Amino acid sequence: MKLDVLFSPVQADELFFTGKTTIVIDVLRASSTIITALTNGAKEVVPVGTIEFAVKVSGGIFGGQTLLGGERNTKKIEGFALGNSPTEYSREIVSGKSIVFYSTNGSRAIVKAKYSANLFVCSFNNLSAIAKHLTQLNEDVIILCSGNNNFFSLEDSVCAGMLISELINVNKNAGLTDSSKCALTLFKSFGKNILKLLSETDHGELLITNGFESDLEACAKLNSTEVIPHYSANVLKVLK
Amino acid sequence: MKLDVLFSPVQADELFFTGKTTIVIDVLRASSTIITALTNGAKEVVPVGTIEFAVKVSGGIFGGQTLLGGERNTKKIEGFALGNSPTEYSREIVSGKSIVFYSTNGSRAIVKAKYSANLFVCSFNNLSAIAKHLTQLNEDVIILCSGNNNFFSLEDSVCAGMLISELINVNKNAGLTDSSKCALTLFKSFGKNILKLLSETDHGELLITNGFESDLEACAKLNSTEVIPHYSANVLKVLK
């Protein structure tokens, strides 16, 4: 088992992911929000790469039972029912619904990795469930941090490092690349208090400034669910 | 003073660097080699973004006193006088010469950052001289790690972290982004024994496999020179 980390989707093209096992992380907030939506009974989440495509898809095959959700640069998009706060995706609102979802970093990262053989979405919320499943799969893993507008994101990298830490606890001989060693080191330095970490990162500070401080608490909840979003045929559903 | 780090040139486009103060790092081996060449009396180093352009330039305005140097994926390029080993760039060979230089990561990173207001090349060899100069300049700094074919490079990142460490020792109030906090953390974890670090990174292991183990020793020499390569009008010369 070899563990590799990309700190931004811009580091690879779509074909790089062909046949690979890929874990997409966007702690603040897309992966936390998607995991919350599926945990609260959403039928599926449809990640899209552009806002235009979100609008197009939502009016088509998913009409009637569809909600548009997401954000652009932390703000809710005009005409969208939901933003990108995990707390908006309550059972009352999302149960049974298809969510067409766009976000600046996370949904685009998922779409970029669409040719993966296995594609799952991870945050602190479902980290141990992901680690357990990857241990069973026993394949090489690419951990794709969604980053922040092509730049490095500390919270995604620490989450990647925590995942690596759980994986190598079981598989002592897992191979680590430069980037996975980096993520593991960051987890050891910053992983003790996740809420504090989130509040001190570039993106966390921006979210606090824009009034989303309570989202940080939701995103910091470690292993609050066993749900693993699994991407197949262009949609994310709960892995059975 | 704000300190930011890019872990790969692919994270930004050319215009991002316009007007900025940029430090390009490619520890293994381009920045170490360029610094060695200028320390040993090369008139200038002309970094180029493609091999074709290297051949074109060397036959033109720099004819006669020109040497072609560099590598592609660690190997010397056919028809080039010099590879990318710092030890090849001795005073006997490079003194007074213009070196047209291409490498897989480093020279392309320099060319990408060409619109910077101030562009300098750094490695462990001249780290303290760079830190001292940046402290005098007192501008915001972008540290551009050349990386490894768009991927993360641990040795470049640790070098960036050491530079940040020296800068914040003097300027306690320097602003750190997610990526500069990451680099600083990596320096604290991996920076105690540079030669050991280099021998254990992805690219260091590849160089050892390809017979370039002695290059690692040259690249690990801390502060062996005061020379700062300064990019202006398409060439790198010693900063006076």
Coordinates of C-alpha atoms in Angstrom, one line a residue:
Chain A
M1 CA 0.0 0.0 0.0
K2 CA 1.5 3.3 -1.1
L3 CA 0.0 6.6 0.2
D4 CA 0.4 9.8 -1.8
V5 CA -1.1 13.2 -1.2
L6 CA -1.9 16.0 -3.6
F7 CA -2.2 19.4 -1.9
S8 CA -4.1 20.9 -4.8
P9 CA -6.2 19.5 -7.7
V10 CA -4.2 21.7 -10.0
Q11 CA -1.2 19.4 -9.5
A12 CA -2.7 16.7 -11.7
D13 CA -4.9 16.3 -14.7
E14 CA -8.1 14.2 -14.9
L15 CA -6.4 11.2 -16.5
F16 CA -3.9 11.0 -13.6
F17 CA -6.7 9.6 -11.5
T18 CA -7.7 6.8 -14.0
G19 CA -8.1 3.5 -12.1
K20 CA -6.8 4.9 -8.8
T21 CA -8.3 4.9 -5.4
T22 CA -8.8 8.5 -4.5
I23 CA -10.0 10.2 -1.3
V24 CA -11.1 13.8 -1.7
I25 CA -10.8 16.1 1.3
D26 CA -12.3 19.6 1.7
V27 CA -12.6 20.1 5.4
L28 CA -13.9 23.7 5.2
R29 CA -16.5 22.9 4.1
A30 CA -17.6 20.8 1.0
S31 CA -16.6 17.4 2.2
S32 CA -18.1 18.0 5.7
T33 CA -21.3 19.3 4.1
I34 CA -21.6 16.4 1.6
I35 CA -21.0 13.8 4.4
T36 CA -23.7 15.6 6.6
A37 CA -26.2 15.7 3.7
L38 CA -25.8 11.9 3.1
T39 CA -25.8 11.2 6.9
N40 CA -29.1 13.0 7.1
G41 CA -30.8 11.0 4.4
A42 CA -30.1 12.8 1.2
K43 CA -30.7 10.4 -1.7
E44 CA -27.5 11.5 -3.4
V45 CA -25.2 14.5 -4.0
V46 CA -24.3 15.5 -7.5
P47 CA -21.0 17.4 -7.5
V48 CA -20.5 19.7 -10.5
G49 CA -17.6 21.6 -11.8
T50 CA -19.4 24.9 -12.7
I51 CA -22.4 26.9 -11.4
E52 CA -23.9 26.9 -14.9
F53 CA -23.8 23.1 -15.0
A54 CA -25.4 23.0 -11.5
V55 CA -28.4 25.1 -12.8
K56 CA -28.7 23.0 -16.0
V57 CA -28.6 19.6 -14.1
S58 CA -31.1 20.7 -11.4
G59 CA -33.7 21.6 -14.0
G60 CA -33.4 18.3 -15.8
I61 CA -33.3 14.7 -14.8
F62 CA -33.4 15.5 -11.1
G63 CA -36.4 17.9 -11.3
G64 CA -38.8 18.0 -8.4
Q65 CA -36.8 16.3 -5.8
T66 CA -33.7 18.5 -6.3
L67 CA -32.0 21.1 -4.2
L68 CA -29.2 23.3 -5.4
G69 CA -26.5 23.8 -2.8
G70 CA -23.0 25.3 -2.5
E71 CA -21.0 28.4 -2.5
R72 CA -18.6 30.5 -4.4
N73 CA -15.8 32.1 -2.3
T74 CA -17.6 31.2 0.9
K75 CA -20.9 32.9 -0.1
K76 CA -24.2 31.3 -1.0
I77 CA -25.0 31.5 -4.7
E78 CA -28.0 33.5 -5.9
G79 CA -30.9 31.2 -6.7
F80 CA -29.4 28.3 -4.7
A81 CA -31.6 26.8 -1.9
L82 CA -28.7 26.0 0.3
G83 CA -25.2 27.4 1.0
N84 CA -22.2 25.3 2.1
S85 CA -22.8 25.2 5.9
P86 CA -23.2 21.6 7.1
T87 CA -25.8 22.8 9.6
E88 CA -28.1 23.8 6.7
Y89 CA -28.3 20.2 5.5
S90 CA -30.7 18.9 8.3
R91 CA -32.7 15.8 7.9
E92 CA -35.9 17.8 7.5
I93 CA -34.5 19.6 4.5
V94 CA -32.4 17.0 2.7
S95 CA -34.0 13.6 3.4
G96 CA -34.8 11.9 0.2
K97 CA -33.5 14.7 -1.9
S98 CA -30.9 14.9 -4.7
I99 CA -28.5 17.8 -3.9
V100 CA -26.8 19.3 -6.9
F101 CA -23.7 20.8 -5.4
Y102 CA -21.1 23.3 -6.4
S103 CA -18.2 24.7 -4.4
T104 CA -15.1 26.7 -5.2
N105 CA -12.7 23.9 -4.3
G106 CA -14.4 20.7 -3.1
S107 CA -16.9 19.8 -5.8
R108 CA -14.4 20.7 -8.5
A109 CA -11.8 18.4 -6.9
I110 CA -14.3 15.5 -7.0
V111 CA -15.2 16.1 -10.6
K112 CA -11.5 16.3 -11.5
A113 CA -10.9 12.8 -9.9
K114 CA -14.0 11.3 -11.6
Y115 CA -12.0 8.6 -13.5
S116 CA -10.8 7.0 -10.3
A117 CA -11.7 3.4 -9.8
N118 CA -12.7 4.1 -6.2
L119 CA -13.6 7.7 -5.2
F120 CA -14.6 8.6 -1.7
V121 CA -15.2 11.8 0.2
C122 CA -13.5 12.3 3.6
S123 CA -13.5 14.9 6.4
F124 CA -12.8 14.7 10.1
N125 CA -16.5 13.7 10.5
N126 CA -16.0 10.2 8.9
L127 CA -12.2 9.8 9.1
S128 CA -12.1 6.5 10.9
A129 CA -14.8 4.9 8.7
I130 CA -12.7 5.9 5.7
A131 CA -9.5 4.5 7.2
K132 CA -11.2 1.2 8.0
H133 CA -12.6 0.9 4.5
L134 CA -9.2 1.7 2.9
T135 CA -7.5 -0.9 5.1
Q136 CA -10.0 -3.5 3.8
L137 CA -9.5 -2.4 0.2
N138 CA -5.7 -2.6 0.6
E139 CA -5.0 -0.5 -2.6
D140 CA -2.6 2.3 -3.2
V141 CA -4.3 5.6 -2.2
I142 CA -4.2 9.1 -3.6
I143 CA -5.4 11.7 -1.0
L144 CA -6.6 14.7 -2.9
C145 CA -6.7 17.9 -0.8
S146 CA -9.1 20.4 -2.4
G147 CA -7.0 23.3 -1.2
N148 CA -7.9 26.9 -1.5
N149 CA -8.2 28.3 -5.0
N150 CA -5.1 26.2 -6.1
F151 CA -3.2 27.1 -2.9
F152 CA -2.3 24.9 0.0
S153 CA -4.8 24.4 2.8
L154 CA -3.5 23.5 6.2
E155 CA -6.8 21.9 7.5
D156 CA -7.1 19.6 4.5
S157 CA -3.4 18.6 4.9
V158 CA -3.8 17.8 8.6
C159 CA -6.9 15.8 7.9
A160 CA -4.9 13.8 5.2
G161 CA -2.1 13.3 7.8
M162 CA -4.6 12.0 10.4
L163 CA -5.9 9.5 7.8
I164 CA -2.3 8.4 7.0
S165 CA -1.6 8.0 10.7
E166 CA -4.6 5.7 11.1
L167 CA -3.7 3.7 8.0
I168 CA 0.0 3.1 9.0
N169 CA -1.1 2.1 12.5
V170 CA -2.6 -1.0 10.8
N171 CA -0.3 -1.3 7.8
K172 CA 3.2 -0.6 9.2
N173 CA 4.8 -1.1 5.8
A174 CA 2.8 1.4 3.8
G175 CA 5.0 3.5 1.5
L176 CA 5.0 7.2 2.1
T177 CA 5.9 9.8 -0.5
D178 CA 7.3 13.3 0.3
S179 CA 3.8 14.7 0.4
S180 CA 2.4 12.0 2.7
K181 CA 5.4 12.4 5.1
C182 CA 4.6 16.2 5.0
A183 CA 0.9 15.6 5.9
L184 CA 1.8 13.1 8.7
T185 CA 4.2 15.7 10.2
L186 CA 1.5 18.4 10.0
F187 CA -1.0 16.1 11.7
K188 CA 1.5 15.5 14.6
S189 CA 2.0 19.2 15.0
F190 CA -1.5 20.6 14.5
G191 CA -3.9 17.6 15.0
K192 CA -4.3 17.7 18.7
N193 CA -7.0 20.4 18.8
I194 CA -8.9 20.4 15.5
L195 CA -11.3 23.3 16.3
K196 CA -8.3 25.4 17.3
L197 CA -6.5 24.4 14.1
L198 CA -9.6 25.3 11.9
S199 CA -9.9 28.7 13.6
E200 CA -6.3 29.6 12.8
T201 CA -6.0 28.5 9.1
D202 CA -6.3 31.0 6.2
H203 CA -9.7 29.7 5.2
G204 CA -11.0 29.3 8.8
E205 CA -10.2 32.9 9.5
L206 CA -12.1 34.0 6.3
L207 CA -15.1 31.9 7.4
I208 CA -15.1 33.5 10.8
T209 CA -14.9 37.0 9.2
N210 CA -17.9 36.1 7.0
G211 CA -20.0 34.9 9.9
F212 CA -19.6 31.1 9.6
E213 CA -17.8 30.5 12.9
S214 CA -20.4 27.8 13.9
D215 CA -19.5 25.8 10.8
L216 CA -16.0 25.3 12.2
E217 CA -17.5 23.4 15.1
A218 CA -19.5 21.1 12.8
C219 CA -16.4 20.5 10.6
A220 CA -14.2 19.8 13.6
K221 CA -16.4 16.9 14.9
L222 CA -14.2 13.8 14.7
N223 CA -15.9 10.6 13.6
S224 CA -19.4 11.8 14.1
T225 CA -20.6 9.4 11.4
E226 CA -19.8 6.2 9.6
V227 CA -21.1 7.4 6.3
I228 CA -18.8 7.2 3.3
P229 CA -19.8 9.1 0.2
H230 CA -19.0 7.0 -2.8
Y231 CA -18.8 8.5 -6.3
S232 CA -20.2 6.4 -9.1
A233 CA -22.0 7.3 -12.4
N234 CA -21.6 11.0 -11.6
V235 CA -23.2 11.0 -8.2
L236 CA -22.2 10.5 -4.6
K237 CA -24.2 8.0 -2.6
V238 CA -23.7 6.3 0.7
L239 CA -21.3 3.4 0.4
K240 CA -23.2 0.2 1.4
Chain B
M1 CA 6.3 41.4 5.9
K2 CA 4.1 38.5 4.7
L3 CA 5.7 35.2 3.8
D4 CA 3.9 32.8 1.5
V5 CA 5.0 29.5 -0.1
L6 CA 4.0 27.8 -3.3
F7 CA 4.9 24.1 -3.3
S8 CA 4.7 23.9 -7.1
P9 CA 4.9 26.4 -9.9
V10 CA 1.7 24.9 -11.3
Q11 CA -0.2 26.6 -8.4
A12 CA 0.0 30.0 -10.0
D13 CA 0.3 31.5 -13.5
E14 CA 3.0 33.9 -14.7
L15 CA 1.0 37.1 -14.0
F16 CA 0.6 36.1 -10.3
F17 CA 4.2 37.0 -9.8
T18 CA 4.0 40.5 -11.3
G19 CA 5.7 43.0 -9.0
K20 CA 6.4 40.5 -6.3
T21 CA 9.6 39.5 -4.5
T22 CA 10.1 35.9 -5.4
I23 CA 12.6 33.3 -4.1
V24 CA 12.9 30.2 -6.3
I25 CA 14.2 27.0 -4.6
D26 CA 15.2 23.8 -6.3
V27 CA 17.6 22.2 -3.8
L28 CA 18.0 19.0 -6.0
R29 CA 19.6 20.4 -8.0
A30 CA 19.0 23.4 -10.2
S31 CA 19.2 26.2 -7.6
S32 CA 22.3 24.6 -6.0
T33 CA 23.9 24.3 -9.5
I34 CA 23.1 27.9 -10.5
I35 CA 24.5 29.2 -7.3
T36 CA 27.7 27.1 -7.7
A37 CA 28.1 28.3 -11.3
L38 CA 27.9 32.0 -10.3
T39 CA 30.1 31.4 -7.3
N40 CA 32.7 29.9 -9.6
G41 CA 32.8 33.0 -11.8
A42 CA 30.2 32.2 -14.5
K43 CA 29.3 35.6 -16.2
E44 CA 25.6 34.7 -16.1
V45 CA 23.1 31.9 -16.2
V46 CA 20.3 32.1 -18.7
P47 CA 17.4 29.9 -17.5
V48 CA 15.1 28.7 -20.2
G49 CA 11.7 26.9 -20.2
T50 CA 12.3 24.5 -23.0
I51 CA 15.2 22.5 -24.4
E52 CA 14.5 23.8 -27.9
F53 CA 14.9 27.3 -26.6
A54 CA 18.1 26.4 -24.9
V55 CA 19.6 25.2 -28.2
K56 CA 18.3 28.3 -30.0
V57 CA 19.6 30.8 -27.5
S58 CA 23.0 29.1 -27.2
G59 CA 23.6 29.4 -30.9
G60 CA 22.7 33.1 -31.0
I61 CA 23.7 36.2 -29.0
F62 CA 25.7 34.2 -26.5
G63 CA 27.7 32.3 -29.1
G64 CA 31.4 31.5 -28.4
Q65 CA 31.4 32.0 -24.7
T66 CA 28.3 29.9 -24.1
L67 CA 27.8 26.5 -22.4
L68 CA 24.6 24.5 -22.5
G69 CA 23.8 22.9 -19.1
G70 CA 21.0 21.1 -17.4
E71 CA 19.0 17.9 -17.3
R72 CA 15.7 16.3 -18.1
N73 CA 14.4 13.8 -15.5
T74 CA 17.9 13.8 -13.8
K75 CA 19.8 12.8 -17.0
K76 CA 22.2 15.0 -19.0
I77 CA 20.6 16.2 -22.3
E78 CA 22.2 15.0 -25.6
G79 CA 24.4 17.7 -27.0
F80 CA 24.7 19.6 -23.8
A81 CA 28.2 20.3 -22.4
L82 CA 27.1 20.1 -18.8
G83 CA 24.5 18.2 -16.7
N84 CA 22.9 19.3 -13.5
S85 CA 25.6 18.3 -11.0
P86 CA 26.9 21.3 -9.0
T87 CA 30.4 19.6 -9.1
E88 CA 30.5 19.9 -12.9
Y89 CA 30.4 23.7 -12.7
S90 CA 34.0 24.2 -11.5
R91 CA 35.9 27.5 -11.9
E92 CA 38.0 26.0 -14.7
I93 CA 35.0 25.2 -16.7
V94 CA 32.5 28.1 -16.1
S95 CA 34.6 31.1 -15.3
G96 CA 33.6 34.0 -17.6
K97 CA 31.1 31.8 -19.4
S98 CA 27.4 32.3 -20.1
I99 CA 25.5 29.2 -19.1
V100 CA 22.2 28.5 -20.9
F101 CA 20.4 26.3 -18.5
Y102 CA 17.4 24.0 -18.7
S103 CA 16.1 21.6 -16.0
T104 CA 12.8 19.8 -15.5
N105 CA 11.7 21.8 -12.5
G106 CA 14.0 24.6 -11.5
S107 CA 14.7 26.6 -14.7
R108 CA 11.0 26.4 -15.6
A109 CA 10.1 27.8 -12.2
I110 CA 12.4 30.7 -12.6
V111 CA 11.0 31.5 -16.1
K112 CA 7.5 31.2 -14.7
A113 CA 8.3 33.9 -12.1
K114 CA 9.9 36.2 -14.6
Y115 CA 7.5 39.1 -14.0
S116 CA 8.6 39.4 -10.4
A117 CA 10.0 42.8 -9.3
N118 CA 12.7 41.0 -7.4
L119 CA 13.6 37.4 -8.3
F120 CA 16.4 35.5 -6.5
V121 CA 17.6 31.9 -6.5
C122 CA 18.0 30.1 -3.1
S123 CA 19.3 26.8 -1.9
F124 CA 20.9 25.6 1.4
N125 CA 24.2 26.9 -0.1
N126 CA 23.3 30.6 0.2
L127 CA 20.3 30.5 2.6
S128 CA 21.6 33.0 5.1
A129 CA 22.7 35.5 2.5
I130 CA 19.2 35.4 1.0
A131 CA 17.6 35.8 4.5
K132 CA 19.9 38.8 5.2
H133 CA 19.0 40.4 1.9
L134 CA 15.3 39.8 2.3
T135 CA 15.4 41.3 5.7
Q136 CA 17.0 44.5 4.3
L137 CA 14.4 44.6 1.4
N138 CA 11.5 44.2 3.9
E139 CA 9.0 43.3 1.3
D140 CA 6.3 40.6 1.2
V141 CA 7.9 37.4 -0.1
I142 CA 6.7 34.5 -2.3
I143 CA 8.9 31.4 -1.9
L144 CA 8.4 29.3 -5.0
C145 CA 9.4 25.7 -4.5
S146 CA 10.2 24.1 -7.9
G147 CA 8.8 20.8 -6.7
N148 CA 9.0 17.6 -8.7
N149 CA 7.1 17.4 -12.0
N150 CA 4.2 19.4 -10.4
F151 CA 4.3 17.4 -7.2
F152 CA 5.4 18.3 -3.8
S153 CA 9.2 18.2 -2.9
L154 CA 10.1 17.7 0.7
E155 CA 13.7 19.1 0.3
D156 CA 12.5 22.3 -1.3
S157 CA 9.8 22.8 1.4
V158 CA 12.3 22.2 4.3
C159 CA 14.6 24.8 2.7
A160 CA 11.7 27.2 2.4
G161 CA 11.0 26.6 6.1
M162 CA 14.6 27.2 7.1
L163 CA 14.5 30.5 5.2
I164 CA 11.2 31.4 7.0
S165 CA 12.8 30.5 10.3
E166 CA 15.7 32.9 9.7
L167 CA 13.4 35.7 8.6
I168 CA 11.0 35.5 11.6
N169 CA 14.0 35.3 14.0
V170 CA 14.6 38.9 12.9
N171 CA 11.0 40.0 12.1
K172 CA 8.8 38.5 14.8
N173 CA 5.7 40.0 13.3
A174 CA 6.0 38.5 9.8
G175 CA 2.6 37.1 8.6
L176 CA 2.5 33.4 7.9
T177 CA 0.1 31.7 5.5
D178 CA -1.0 28.1 5.8
S179 CA 1.8 27.1 3.4
S180 CA 4.5 29.0 5.3
K181 CA 3.4 27.5 8.6
C182 CA 3.6 24.1 6.9
A183 CA 7.1 24.8 5.6
L184 CA 8.3 26.0 9.0
T185 CA 6.9 22.9 10.7
L186 CA 8.7 20.7 8.1
F187 CA 12.0 22.5 8.8
K188 CA 11.6 21.9 12.5
S189 CA 11.0 18.2 11.9
F190 CA 13.4 17.5 9.1
G191 CA 16.0 20.3 9.1
K192 CA 18.5 19.0 11.7
N193 CA 20.4 16.8 9.3
I194 CA 20.1 18.1 5.8
L195 CA 22.2 15.4 4.1
K196 CA 20.1 12.7 5.7
L197 CA 16.9 14.6 4.7
L198 CA 18.1 14.8 1.0
S199 CA 19.0 11.1 0.9
E200 CA 15.5 10.1 2.1
T201 CA 13.3 12.3 -0.2
D202 CA 11.6 11.0 -3.4
H203 CA 14.0 12.9 -5.6
G204 CA 17.1 12.2 -3.5
E205 CA 16.4 8.5 -3.7
L206 CA 16.1 8.8 -7.5
L207 CA 19.4 10.7 -7.8
I208 CA 21.1 8.0 -5.7
T209 CA 19.7 5.3 -7.9
N210 CA 21.0 7.2 -11.0
G211 CA 24.5 7.5 -9.6
F212 CA 24.4 11.1 -8.3
E213 CA 24.9 10.5 -4.6
S214 CA 27.8 12.9 -4.4
D215 CA 25.6 15.7 -5.6
L216 CA 23.5 15.4 -2.4
E217 CA 26.6 16.3 -0.4
A218 CA 27.2 19.4 -2.5
C219 CA 23.5 20.4 -2.2
A220 CA 23.5 19.9 1.5
K221 CA 26.3 22.4 2.2
L222 CA 24.7 25.1 4.4
N223 CA 25.8 28.7 3.7
S224 CA 28.9 27.7 1.6
T225 CA 28.6 31.0 -0.4
E226 CA 27.3 34.5 -0.1
V227 CA 26.3 34.7 -3.8
I228 CA 22.7 35.6 -4.6
P229 CA 21.6 34.9 -8.2
H230 CA 19.5 37.8 -9.3
Y231 CA 17.2 37.6 -12.3
S232 CA 17.0 40.6 -14.5
A233 CA 16.5 41.0 -18.3
N234 CA 16.2 37.3 -18.7
V235 CA 19.5 36.4 -17.1
L236 CA 20.7 35.5 -13.6
K237 CA 23.8 37.4 -12.4
V238 CA 25.4 37.8 -9.0
L239 CA 23.6 40.4 -7.0
K240 CA 26.0 43.2 -6.2

